[in-house]
Coordinates of C-alpha atoms and ligand atoms in Angstrom, one line a residue:
M41 CA -34.2 8.8 14.6
T42 CA -36.9 11.4 14.7
F43 CA -38.1 13.3 11.6
D44 CA -38.9 17.1 11.5
Q45 CA -35.7 17.9 13.5
G46 CA -34.7 21.6 13.8
L47 CA -31.6 22.6 11.9
D48 CA -29.4 22.6 15.0
S49 CA -30.4 19.1 15.9
I50 CA -29.9 18.0 12.3
Q51 CA -26.4 19.5 12.4
A52 CA -25.7 17.7 15.7
T53 CA -26.8 14.4 14.2
L54 CA -24.5 14.9 11.3
N55 CA -21.6 15.9 13.5
E56 CA -22.1 12.7 15.4
L57 CA -21.9 10.7 12.2
E58 CA -18.7 12.4 11.2
E59 CA -17.1 11.7 14.6
H60 CA -18.1 8.1 14.3
L61 CA -16.6 7.8 10.8
I62 CA -13.3 9.5 11.8
A63 CA -12.9 7.2 14.8
E64 CA -13.8 4.0 12.9
K65 CA -11.6 4.8 9.9
D66 CA -8.5 4.5 12.1
K67 CA -9.0 0.8 12.6
A68 CA -10.7 -0.2 9.3
I69 CA -8.0 -2.6 8.0
G70 CA -10.0 -5.8 7.4
Y71 CA -11.9 -4.8 4.2
P72 CA -10.5 -3.7 0.8
C73 CA -11.8 -0.2 0.8
N74 CA -9.1 2.4 0.0
A75 CA -9.9 5.3 2.4
S76 CA -7.1 7.5 1.2
F77 CA -8.4 9.9 -1.5
N78 CA -9.2 13.5 -1.9
Y79 CA -12.0 14.4 -4.3
E80 CA -12.6 17.9 -3.1
A81 CA -12.1 19.2 -6.6
L82 CA -15.3 17.3 -7.6
Y83 CA -17.6 18.4 -4.8
R84 CA -19.2 21.0 -7.0
F85 CA -20.6 18.3 -9.3
L86 CA -22.8 17.1 -6.4
A87 CA -25.0 20.0 -7.2
Y88 CA -26.4 18.3 -10.4
P89 CA -28.7 15.4 -11.0
I90 CA -26.1 13.5 -13.0
N91 CA -27.4 10.2 -14.4
N92 CA -25.6 8.0 -16.9
I93 CA -28.7 6.1 -18.0
G94 CA -28.3 4.0 -21.1
D95 CA -25.3 2.7 -23.0
P96 CA -22.2 4.8 -22.3
Y97 CA -21.1 4.5 -25.9
I98 CA -24.3 6.0 -27.4
P99 CA -25.6 9.6 -26.8
S100 CA -28.8 9.5 -24.8
N101 CA -31.8 11.9 -24.5
Y102 CA -30.8 12.8 -21.0
H103 CA -27.9 15.2 -21.3
L104 CA -26.8 15.6 -17.7
N105 CA -24.4 12.7 -17.8
T106 CA -20.7 11.9 -17.7
H107 CA -20.6 9.4 -20.5
H108 CA -17.6 11.0 -21.9
F109 CA -15.6 10.5 -18.6
E110 CA -17.0 7.0 -18.3
L111 CA -15.6 6.1 -21.7
E112 CA -12.2 7.4 -20.7
V113 CA -12.2 5.3 -17.6
L114 CA -13.3 2.2 -19.7
K115 CA -10.4 2.9 -22.1
F116 CA -8.0 2.9 -19.1
F117 CA -9.3 -0.5 -18.0
E118 CA -9.3 -1.9 -21.5
E119 CA -5.5 -1.3 -21.6
L120 CA -5.1 -2.8 -18.1
T121 CA -7.0 -5.9 -19.0
Q122 CA -5.3 -6.4 -22.4
A123 CA -8.6 -6.2 -24.2
P124 CA -8.1 -6.5 -28.0
A125 CA -8.6 -3.0 -29.5
G126 CA -12.2 -2.2 -30.3
E127 CA -13.4 -5.7 -29.3
T128 CA -14.7 -5.1 -25.8
W129 CA -17.6 -3.1 -24.4
G130 CA -18.3 -2.2 -20.8
Y131 CA -19.8 0.3 -18.3
I132 CA -19.3 1.6 -14.8
T133 CA -21.2 -0.5 -12.4
N134 CA -22.3 0.0 -8.8
G135 CA -19.5 -2.4 -7.7
G136 CA -17.9 -5.8 -8.3
T137 CA -21.2 -7.6 -7.6
E138 CA -23.0 -5.9 -10.5
G139 CA -20.1 -6.7 -12.8
N140 CA -20.3 -10.4 -11.9
H141 CA -24.0 -10.3 -12.3
Y142 CA -23.6 -8.8 -15.8
G143 CA -20.9 -11.2 -16.9
L144 CA -23.0 -14.2 -15.8
F145 CA -26.1 -12.8 -17.4
L146 CA -24.3 -12.5 -20.7
A147 CA -23.0 -16.1 -20.2
R148 CA -26.5 -17.3 -19.7
E149 CA -27.8 -15.5 -22.8
I150 CA -25.0 -17.0 -24.9
L151 CA -25.1 -20.5 -23.3
P152 CA -28.7 -21.0 -22.1
D153 CA -27.9 -24.7 -21.5
G154 CA -24.7 -23.9 -19.6
I155 CA -23.7 -25.0 -16.1
V156 CA -21.8 -22.5 -13.9
Y157 CA -18.7 -23.8 -12.0
Y158 CA -17.3 -21.7 -9.2
S159 CA -15.1 -22.5 -6.3
Q160 CA -15.8 -22.7 -2.6
E161 CA -13.9 -19.6 -1.9
T162 CA -16.0 -17.5 -4.3
H163 CA -17.6 -14.3 -3.0
Y164 CA -21.0 -15.0 -1.3
S165 CA -22.8 -12.8 -3.8
V166 CA -22.1 -15.2 -6.7
G167 CA -24.5 -17.8 -5.2
K168 CA -27.2 -15.2 -5.0
I169 CA -26.6 -14.1 -8.6
L170 CA -26.9 -17.7 -9.8
R171 CA -30.3 -17.9 -8.0
C172 CA -31.4 -14.6 -9.6
L173 CA -30.4 -15.9 -13.1
N174 CA -31.8 -19.4 -12.4
L175 CA -28.5 -20.9 -13.5
P176 CA -27.6 -24.4 -12.6
S177 CA -24.2 -24.6 -10.9
I178 CA -21.7 -26.8 -9.4
M179 CA -19.4 -25.7 -6.6
I180 CA -15.8 -26.8 -7.0
R181 CA -13.5 -27.6 -4.1
S182 CA -10.9 -25.0 -3.3
N183 CA -7.3 -25.8 -2.5
P184 CA -6.0 -24.8 1.0
N185 CA -4.4 -21.7 -0.5
G186 CA -7.7 -20.5 -1.9
T187 CA -7.3 -21.4 -5.6
M188 CA -9.8 -23.6 -7.4
D189 CA -9.0 -27.3 -7.3
L190 CA -8.5 -28.0 -11.0
N191 CA -8.7 -31.8 -10.5
D192 CA -12.1 -31.4 -9.1
L193 CA -13.1 -29.0 -11.9
R194 CA -11.8 -31.5 -14.5
E195 CA -13.7 -34.3 -13.0
N196 CA -16.9 -32.3 -12.9
L197 CA -16.5 -31.0 -16.5
R198 CA -15.9 -34.6 -17.6
L199 CA -19.0 -35.8 -15.9
N200 CA -21.2 -33.1 -17.4
R201 CA -19.8 -33.0 -21.0
T202 CA -23.2 -32.4 -22.6
S203 CA -23.6 -29.0 -21.0
P204 CA -21.3 -26.1 -21.9
P205 CA -19.3 -24.8 -18.9
I206 CA -19.5 -21.3 -17.6
I207 CA -16.6 -20.8 -15.3
C208 CA -16.6 -18.0 -12.8
A209 CA -13.0 -17.7 -11.9
N210 CA -11.6 -15.8 -8.9
I211 CA -8.8 -13.3 -9.7
G212 CA -8.2 -12.6 -6.0
T213 CA -10.5 -14.5 -3.6
T214 CA -12.2 -12.6 -0.9
M215 CA -10.6 -14.2 2.1
K216 CA -7.2 -15.3 0.7
G217 CA -6.5 -13.1 -2.4
A218 CA -5.9 -16.3 -4.4
V219 CA -5.9 -16.2 -8.2
D220 CA -7.4 -19.2 -10.0
D221 CA -5.2 -20.9 -12.6
I222 CA -6.6 -19.5 -15.8
N223 CA -4.1 -21.3 -18.0
G224 CA -4.9 -24.5 -16.2
I225 CA -8.6 -24.0 -16.8
N226 CA -7.9 -23.4 -20.6
D227 CA -5.8 -26.6 -20.7
I228 CA -8.8 -28.5 -19.3
F229 CA -11.0 -27.0 -22.0
Q230 CA -8.6 -28.2 -24.6
D231 CA -7.9 -31.7 -23.1
L232 CA -11.6 -32.4 -22.9
A233 CA -12.2 -30.8 -26.3
I234 CA -14.9 -28.5 -25.0
P235 CA -16.0 -26.2 -27.9
R236 CA -18.7 -24.1 -26.2
K237 CA -17.7 -22.4 -23.0
Y238 CA -17.6 -19.0 -21.2
L239 CA -15.0 -17.7 -18.8
H240 CA -15.9 -14.9 -16.5
A241 CA -13.2 -13.4 -14.2
D242 CA -14.2 -11.9 -10.8
C243 CA -11.2 -9.5 -10.4
A244 CA -12.8 -7.3 -7.7
L245 CA -9.6 -6.3 -5.9
S246 CA -6.8 -7.9 -7.8
G247 CA -7.9 -6.5 -11.2
M248 CA -6.2 -3.3 -9.9
I249 CA -3.1 -5.0 -8.6
L250 CA -2.0 -7.5 -11.2
P251 CA -1.6 -5.0 -14.1
F252 CA 1.0 -3.1 -12.0
I253 CA 3.3 -5.9 -10.9
N254 CA 5.9 -8.2 -12.6
D255 CA 5.2 -11.9 -13.0
A256 CA 1.5 -11.6 -12.5
P257 CA -0.4 -14.8 -13.1
A258 CA -2.7 -15.1 -16.2
W259 CA -6.0 -13.3 -15.5
N260 CA -7.4 -11.2 -18.4
F261 CA -8.6 -11.0 -22.0
A262 CA -5.1 -12.0 -23.2
H263 CA -5.7 -15.3 -21.5
G264 CA -9.1 -16.1 -23.0
V265 CA -11.4 -14.4 -20.5
D266 CA -14.9 -13.5 -22.0
S267 CA -15.8 -10.9 -19.4
L268 CA -14.4 -9.5 -16.2
S269 CA -15.5 -7.3 -13.2
I270 CA -13.3 -5.0 -11.1
S271 CA -14.4 -2.9 -8.1
G272 CA -13.6 0.8 -8.3
H273 CA -14.0 1.7 -4.6
K274 CA -11.5 -1.0 -3.6
M275 CA -8.0 -0.2 -4.8
I276 CA -8.7 3.1 -6.6
G277 CA -10.9 4.4 -3.8
S278 CA -14.2 6.3 -4.0
P279 CA -16.7 7.6 -1.5
I280 CA -19.4 5.8 -3.5
P281 CA -19.2 2.1 -4.3
C282 CA -18.5 1.5 -8.0
G283 CA -16.8 -0.8 -10.4
V284 CA -16.1 -1.7 -14.0
V285 CA -17.4 -4.5 -16.2
L286 CA -15.9 -5.3 -19.5
A287 CA -17.1 -8.0 -21.9
K288 CA -16.5 -9.1 -25.5
K289 CA -18.5 -6.7 -27.7
D290 CA -19.9 -9.5 -29.9
N291 CA -21.5 -11.1 -26.9
M292 CA -23.0 -7.9 -25.6
T293 CA -24.6 -7.0 -29.0
R294 CA -26.5 -10.3 -28.9
I295 CA -28.5 -9.1 -25.9
A296 CA -28.8 -5.3 -26.7
E297 CA -32.2 -3.8 -27.4
N298 CA -33.0 -0.2 -28.5
V299 CA -35.2 1.8 -26.2
E300 CA -37.0 4.8 -27.7
Y301 CA -37.8 6.3 -24.3
I302 CA -34.2 7.0 -23.5
G303 CA -33.0 7.3 -27.0
S304 CA -30.3 4.7 -26.3
R305 CA -29.6 1.0 -26.3
D306 CA -30.6 -1.0 -23.2
T307 CA -27.3 -2.8 -22.6
T308 CA -26.7 -2.3 -18.9
L309 CA -28.2 -4.1 -15.9
T310 CA -29.9 -1.1 -14.3
G311 CA -31.7 1.8 -15.9
S312 CA -30.5 5.0 -14.1
R313 CA -26.8 4.7 -13.4
N314 CA -24.4 6.6 -11.2
G315 CA -22.8 9.5 -13.1
I316 CA -20.7 10.8 -10.2
A317 CA -18.7 7.6 -9.6
P318 CA -17.2 7.7 -13.2
L319 CA -15.9 11.2 -12.3
F320 CA -14.2 9.9 -9.2
L321 CA -12.5 7.1 -11.1
W322 CA -11.6 9.4 -13.9
Y323 CA -10.0 11.9 -11.5
A324 CA -8.1 9.2 -9.7
I325 CA -6.8 7.8 -12.9
K326 CA -5.7 11.2 -14.2
T327 CA -4.0 12.3 -10.9
H328 CA -2.2 8.9 -10.2
G329 CA -1.3 8.0 -13.8
H330 CA 0.0 4.5 -14.6
S331 CA 3.3 5.1 -12.7
G332 CA 1.4 6.4 -9.7
F333 CA -0.5 3.2 -9.5
V334 CA 2.7 1.1 -9.8
Q335 CA 4.1 2.9 -6.8
L336 CA 0.9 2.6 -4.8
I337 CA 0.6 -1.1 -5.4
Q338 CA 4.2 -1.7 -4.6
Q339 CA 3.7 0.1 -1.3
C340 CA 0.6 -2.0 -0.5
L341 CA 2.5 -5.2 -1.2
E342 CA 5.5 -4.1 0.9
R343 CA 3.2 -3.3 3.8
A344 CA 1.5 -6.7 3.4
E345 CA 4.9 -8.3 3.6
Y346 CA 5.6 -6.3 6.7
A347 CA 2.4 -7.4 8.3
V348 CA 3.1 -11.1 7.5
R349 CA 6.5 -10.7 9.1
E350 CA 5.3 -8.9 12.3
L351 CA 2.3 -11.3 12.8
N352 CA 4.6 -14.3 12.4
K353 CA 7.0 -12.8 14.9
A354 CA 4.0 -12.6 17.3
G355 CA 3.4 -16.3 16.9
Q356 CA 0.6 -16.0 14.3
H357 CA 0.5 -18.2 11.2
A358 CA 0.4 -15.3 8.8
W359 CA 0.8 -15.7 5.0
R360 CA -0.1 -14.1 1.7
H361 CA 0.1 -14.8 -2.0
P362 CA 3.1 -13.0 -3.5
Y363 CA 0.8 -11.0 -5.8
S364 CA -1.8 -10.1 -3.1
N365 CA -2.1 -7.5 -0.3
T366 CA -4.4 -9.8 1.6
V367 CA -2.7 -11.1 4.8
V368 CA -4.3 -14.2 6.3
F369 CA -3.7 -15.2 9.9
D370 CA -5.1 -17.1 12.9
R371 CA -8.4 -15.6 13.9
P372 CA -7.8 -13.6 17.0
L373 CA -10.1 -13.0 19.9
Q374 CA -13.5 -11.6 19.0
S375 CA -12.7 -8.3 20.8
V376 CA -9.7 -7.8 18.4
V377 CA -11.7 -8.9 15.4
E378 CA -14.4 -6.3 16.2
S379 CA -12.1 -3.4 17.1
W380 CA -10.0 -3.8 13.9
Q381 CA -13.0 -4.7 11.7
L382 CA -11.2 -7.8 10.6
A383 CA -12.9 -10.0 8.0
T384 CA -13.1 -13.5 9.4
H385 CA -14.1 -16.9 8.1
G386 CA -14.0 -19.8 10.5
P387 CA -10.5 -20.1 11.9
I388 CA -8.9 -17.4 9.8
S389 CA -9.0 -13.6 9.7
H390 CA -7.4 -11.3 7.2
L391 CA -6.2 -7.7 7.0
I392 CA -5.7 -6.0 3.7
T393 CA -3.0 -3.4 3.3
M394 CA -5.0 -0.9 1.2
P395 CA -3.2 2.4 0.5
N396 CA -4.4 3.9 3.7
V397 CA -3.1 1.1 5.9
S398 CA 0.2 2.0 7.6
T399 CA 2.8 0.0 9.3
D400 CA 1.9 1.8 12.5
Q401 CA -1.6 0.4 12.3
V402 CA -0.1 -3.1 11.7
D403 CA 2.1 -2.6 14.8
R404 CA -0.9 -1.6 16.9
L405 CA -2.9 -4.6 15.8
V406 CA 0.0 -7.0 16.5
A407 CA 0.5 -5.4 19.9
E408 CA -3.2 -6.0 20.7
I409 CA -3.0 -9.6 19.5
K410 CA 0.1 -10.2 21.6
A411 CA -1.7 -8.8 24.6
K412 CA -4.6 -11.1 24.1
P413 CA -3.2 -14.4 22.8
V414 CA -5.5 -17.1 21.7
I415 CA -4.5 -20.2 23.6
G416 CA -3.6 -23.1 21.4
S417 CA -2.6 -20.9 18.5
N418 CA 1.0 -22.1 18.6
Q419 CA -0.3 -25.7 18.7
S420 CA -2.1 -25.1 15.4
P421 CA -3.0 -28.3 13.5
Y422 CA -2.4 -26.6 10.3
R423 CA 0.8 -27.4 8.4
P424 CA 2.8 -25.1 6.1
S425 CA 1.4 -25.7 2.6
P426 CA 3.3 -27.6 -0.1
T427 CA 3.3 -24.4 -2.1
G428 CA 5.6 -23.0 0.5
L429 CA 3.4 -20.1 1.7
T430 CA 4.4 -19.3 5.2
G431 CA 2.3 -21.0 7.8
E432 CA -0.6 -21.6 5.5
R433 CA -3.5 -23.5 7.0
T434 CA -4.5 -26.7 5.3
Q435 CA -7.8 -27.4 6.9
P436 CA -10.5 -25.5 8.8
S437 CA -10.1 -25.4 12.6
Q438 CA -12.5 -27.4 14.6
E439 CA -11.2 -26.4 18.0
I440 CA -13.1 -27.1 21.2
I441 CA -12.0 -25.8 24.5
L442 CA -12.9 -27.6 27.7
I443 CA -12.3 -26.6 31.3
G444 CA -12.8 -29.1 34.1
S445 CA -12.6 -28.6 37.8
S446 CA -10.3 -30.6 40.1
G447 CA -10.5 -34.3 39.9
V448 CA -11.9 -34.5 36.4
D449 CA -9.8 -36.6 33.9
L450 CA -10.9 -34.7 30.8
L451 CA -8.4 -36.3 28.5
D452 CA -9.4 -39.8 29.3
A453 CA -13.2 -39.2 29.2
V454 CA -13.1 -37.2 26.0
A455 CA -10.5 -39.3 24.1
T456 CA -12.4 -42.4 24.9
A457 CA -15.7 -40.9 23.8
M458 CA -14.2 -39.6 20.6
G459 CA -12.7 -43.0 19.9
N460 CA -16.0 -44.8 20.5
A461 CA -17.7 -42.4 18.1
G462 CA -15.0 -42.8 15.5
I463 CA -14.1 -39.1 15.5
S464 CA -10.5 -38.5 14.7
I465 CA -8.6 -36.1 17.0
I466 CA -6.5 -33.9 14.7
D467 CA -4.7 -32.0 17.6
M468 CA -5.0 -31.6 21.3
K469 CA -3.3 -30.1 24.2
T470 CA -4.1 -30.6 27.8
S471 CA -2.7 -29.4 31.1
S472 CA -3.8 -30.1 34.6
I473 CA -3.0 -28.8 38.0
D474 CA -4.5 -29.5 41.4
E475 CA -7.2 -26.8 40.8
G476 CA -8.5 -28.2 37.5
C477 CA -7.7 -29.1 33.9
L478 CA -7.9 -27.6 30.5
L479 CA -8.3 -29.5 27.2
I480 CA -8.0 -27.9 23.8
L481 CA -9.1 -30.3 21.2
T482 CA -9.2 -30.1 17.4
V483 CA -11.4 -32.7 15.7
E484 CA -12.7 -33.3 12.3
E485 CA -16.4 -33.2 13.1
R486 CA -16.8 -30.5 15.7
D487 CA -20.6 -30.4 15.9
K488 CA -20.8 -34.1 16.5
A489 CA -17.9 -33.9 19.0
I490 CA -19.7 -31.1 20.9
E491 CA -22.9 -33.2 21.0
I492 CA -20.9 -36.1 22.5
I493 CA -19.2 -33.9 25.0
N494 CA -22.4 -32.3 26.1
H495 CA -23.9 -35.7 26.5
L496 CA -20.9 -36.6 28.8
I497 CA -21.5 -33.5 30.8
N498 CA -25.3 -34.0 31.0
E499 CA -24.8 -37.5 32.2
N500 CA -23.5 -36.0 35.3
K501 CA -20.6 -38.4 35.1
Y502 CA -18.5 -36.0 37.0
G503 CA -20.6 -35.7 40.2
S504 CA -19.9 -32.5 41.9
A505 CA -17.0 -31.7 39.6
H506 CA -17.6 -29.3 36.8
V507 CA -16.8 -29.4 33.1
E508 CA -17.7 -26.8 30.6
I509 CA -17.2 -26.0 26.9
C510 CA -16.0 -22.5 26.9
D511 CA -15.2 -19.7 24.4
Q512 CA -11.7 -18.6 23.7
D513 CA -12.0 -15.4 25.9
S514 CA -12.7 -17.3 29.0
A515 CA -10.2 -20.0 28.1
V516 CA -7.5 -17.5 27.9
I517 CA -8.3 -16.2 31.4
S518 CA -8.5 -19.8 32.7
Q519 CA -5.2 -20.7 31.1
M520 CA -3.5 -17.9 32.9
N521 CA -4.3 -19.8 36.1
F522 CA -2.7 -23.0 34.9
S523 CA 0.9 -23.5 35.6
Q524 CA 3.1 -25.2 33.1
A525 CA 3.1 -29.0 33.5
G526 CA 6.3 -30.5 34.9
N527 CA 9.1 -31.5 32.6
N528 CA 8.9 -35.3 33.1
S529 CA 7.9 -35.9 29.6
A530 CA 8.0 -38.8 27.2
L531 CA 7.5 -39.0 23.4
V532 CA 5.3 -41.8 22.2
K533 CA 4.3 -42.9 18.8
L534 CA 0.7 -44.0 18.2
E535 CA -1.1 -45.5 15.3
D536 CA -3.1 -42.8 13.7
H537 CA -6.6 -44.0 14.0
A538 CA -9.7 -42.9 16.0
G539 CA -9.5 -44.5 19.5
A540 CA -5.8 -45.0 19.7
L541 CA -5.4 -42.1 22.2
G542 CA -8.5 -43.2 24.1
S543 CA -7.2 -46.7 24.7
L544 CA -3.8 -45.3 25.9
T545 CA -5.3 -42.9 28.3
R546 CA -7.6 -45.7 29.6
R547 CA -4.6 -47.9 30.3
C548 CA -2.8 -45.0 32.0
Q549 CA -5.8 -44.4 34.2
E550 CA -6.2 -48.0 35.1
A551 CA -2.5 -48.0 36.1
G552 CA -3.0 -45.0 38.3
I553 CA -0.8 -42.8 36.1
K554 CA -1.6 -39.1 36.4
L555 CA -1.1 -37.3 33.0
S556 CA -0.4 -33.7 33.7
S557 CA -0.1 -32.8 30.0
A558 CA -0.4 -34.4 26.6
R559 CA 0.0 -32.8 23.3
I560 CA 0.3 -33.9 19.7
I561 CA 3.6 -32.7 18.4
W562 CA 3.7 -34.4 15.0
R563 CA 1.2 -36.1 12.7
G564 CA 2.2 -38.2 9.8
D565 CA -0.1 -40.2 7.4
E566 CA -0.1 -43.3 9.6
S567 CA 1.1 -42.3 13.0
T568 CA 1.1 -39.5 15.5
V569 CA 3.8 -38.5 18.0
L570 CA 2.5 -37.4 21.4
E571 CA 4.4 -35.7 24.2
L572 CA 3.1 -37.0 27.6
T573 CA 4.0 -35.4 30.9
T574 CA 3.6 -37.3 34.1
P575 CA 5.2 -37.5 37.5
N576 CA 4.8 -41.3 37.1
S577 CA 7.2 -41.9 34.3
G578 CA 8.3 -45.3 35.5
E579 CA 4.7 -46.6 35.4
L580 CA 4.1 -44.9 32.1
K581 CA 7.0 -46.8 30.6
Q582 CA 5.6 -50.1 31.8
V583 CA 2.2 -49.3 30.3
L584 CA 3.8 -48.4 27.0
D585 CA 6.0 -51.5 27.0
S586 CA 3.1 -53.8 27.7
S587 CA 0.9 -52.0 25.1
Q588 CA 3.8 -52.3 22.5
I589 CA 3.6 -48.6 22.1
L590 CA 6.9 -47.1 20.9
M591 CA 8.6 -44.7 23.2
L592 CA 10.9 -42.4 21.2
P593 CA 14.2 -41.1 22.5
A594 CA 13.8 -37.8 24.4
Q595 CA 14.4 -34.7 22.3
G596 CA 17.6 -32.7 22.4
Ligands
PLP182 C1 -13.7 -11.6 -4.9 C2 -14.8 -10.6 -4.7 N1 -15.8 -10.6 -5.6 C3 -16.8 -9.7 -5.5 C4 -16.9 -8.8 -4.4 C5 -18.0 -7.9 -4.4 O1 -17.6 -6.7 -4.8 P1 -18.4 -5.3 -4.4 O2 -18.4 -5.2 -2.9 O3 -17.6 -4.3 -5.1 O4 -19.8 -5.5 -5.0 C6 -15.9 -8.9 -3.5 C7 -15.9 -7.9 -2.3 O5 -15.2 -7.9 -1.5 C8 -14.8 -9.8 -3.6 O6 -13.9 -9.9 -2.7

C-alpha cells in the first residue's frame, strides 16, 4: 500500500475492500459472527470521539461517553444471567477474551494462591491470559463431546487440595459448542469440602443462546458462577468486536482504585474504552427485544438441525449439542475449508448457523462437499458417542493415506512394520488393482507411524516401484482410478493387539494369496472384525484355519 494517494485512488482502494467484503460475506459460515444487522441509525455518532474511559457506573471527567447506554446494556445482561439484584458489576469489553482476562484477573486478586483448571477444549486465548497473569494452571481432559471430564477434574482437585481452585468453565466450547457441567463442578467442590474457590464462565457465544431456550443447562450466577464473559459481536452482531463481563460486585471492589486524573474508579482492564460498541448493543437489544431474541435463537437452532441432517445425508458425521448452533462434521478437503471459511481442528470442522446463515448456504456447502468427497470418510474410526449425539467422533483422526504403484504390497509391509513398532491400527482400508494400490490407515501415533513408513520408503525396499504418503486431495484423484475390489470377501475375527494384522498378511503373502481389499468393519474391546477380499478364497480359508483365526459367516 502506498501513502499519499490521490482521492480517486483512495476511493478505488476502498471500493476494492468493499467488493472483497461483499464477496467473502457470502461464504463466511465457520465463525460465530452475526453478519446480519443494520446500524445505519447510529452512523451519525461516528462523528464524535466517544470514549467510555473509567467505571461505567461512576460519572467521569470526560463527558463524551455513552455510560448511560452501557449501563442499560449491562442491566439487560444481568437479567439474562440471573444476577442477584444489585450484587453484580460489569462493563462492556472489547470481546470475549477481555472478559475472560478480567474474570481471571479478579480470581487471582481474590485467590493469589489459586490454581486455574481449564479443559483441553478451552479457547486458545485462555492459555495466553494465564501466562499474562502468571497463574499456575492445570489442563483437564475433555470428553469426546467437548465437555470437561469431571473425573479428571475431581482427581486433580483432590491431589492439589492445599491450593484453592479457580475453574474456567466453558459455556459453549469454541469447536463443539459444549457446555461444562456446572452443577457437577459444584458437587465436586462440596464432596471435597473446598471452601475457597472461584468459578469463571466463558460464555462467549452460548451466553446469548441459553437464556432464550427451554431446558438450558446450568451456566450462570444462579448456579454459583463468580464472573462471566459474553461476546457482543457474536450472536447480537456488531461491526466492532465487543463483549460484556459481569462479576460479583464484592470481588470487584477489592481491586478498585480511585484515579484523580479521570475522576473515576479504575476498575476496568483498559483505560480508554470503546463507547460506540455499547450503542450498537443497546440498539440491537431495543430493536429485537426479548421475544425477538427468542425467535432469532430458535431460527439458528433449527438451521443447525437442518445442517446436521443434510450433512449426514451426504455421508458426513455431523452432530451438535441440542442447545448449540455449532455443527461439527468431518473435516472436508482444504479447498472447501478455505472457500467456506470453516473453522477446523484436526479431523473436525464446524459451521455455525448464526442469524445470517441460510439453508441455501448450507445446501451449497453440502453440494460442494459431495462433489469433493474425502476418501475414507465413510470408514471413519469414530463411533457414535454414548451420549447419543449423531455420529460424534470419540477420538482425533490419525489418518495416513498411501499410494503405491503396481506390485507393491502396501498392506503387508505397513501392517508388519506397525506391528513390529507396537503401533495399533485403529482403522484401515485398502484396495488394489493391477495399476497400483491405495491404503488408508488410521493409527494411534501418526507421527511415529509416518516416520516408520518414510523409513520403509527410503530403504528403497520397493525397487523401481513407487510408494508415497499423499494428501487427501491427491488421494481422492487417485481413488477415482481404483475400481472396486471384487466381491469374493470373507469376514475374519482377529485379536485386537498390535501385530495381529501384520502376522495375518504375512501368512497370506507366504501362501501367495493376493488381498485385493481389506477393511476393518467392527472394533470391539478385545477383537476386530476385518473384511478381506481376495480371488484366492480357498487358500485364504486354509490360512485362516491353520492360524486358528475365526472366519465369520458371510453377511446377509
Ligand atoms: C469459547 C470462546 N471463548 C472466548 C472466545 C474469544 O472471544 P472474542 O473473539 O470475542 O474475544 C471465543 C471466540 O470464538 C470462544 O469461542
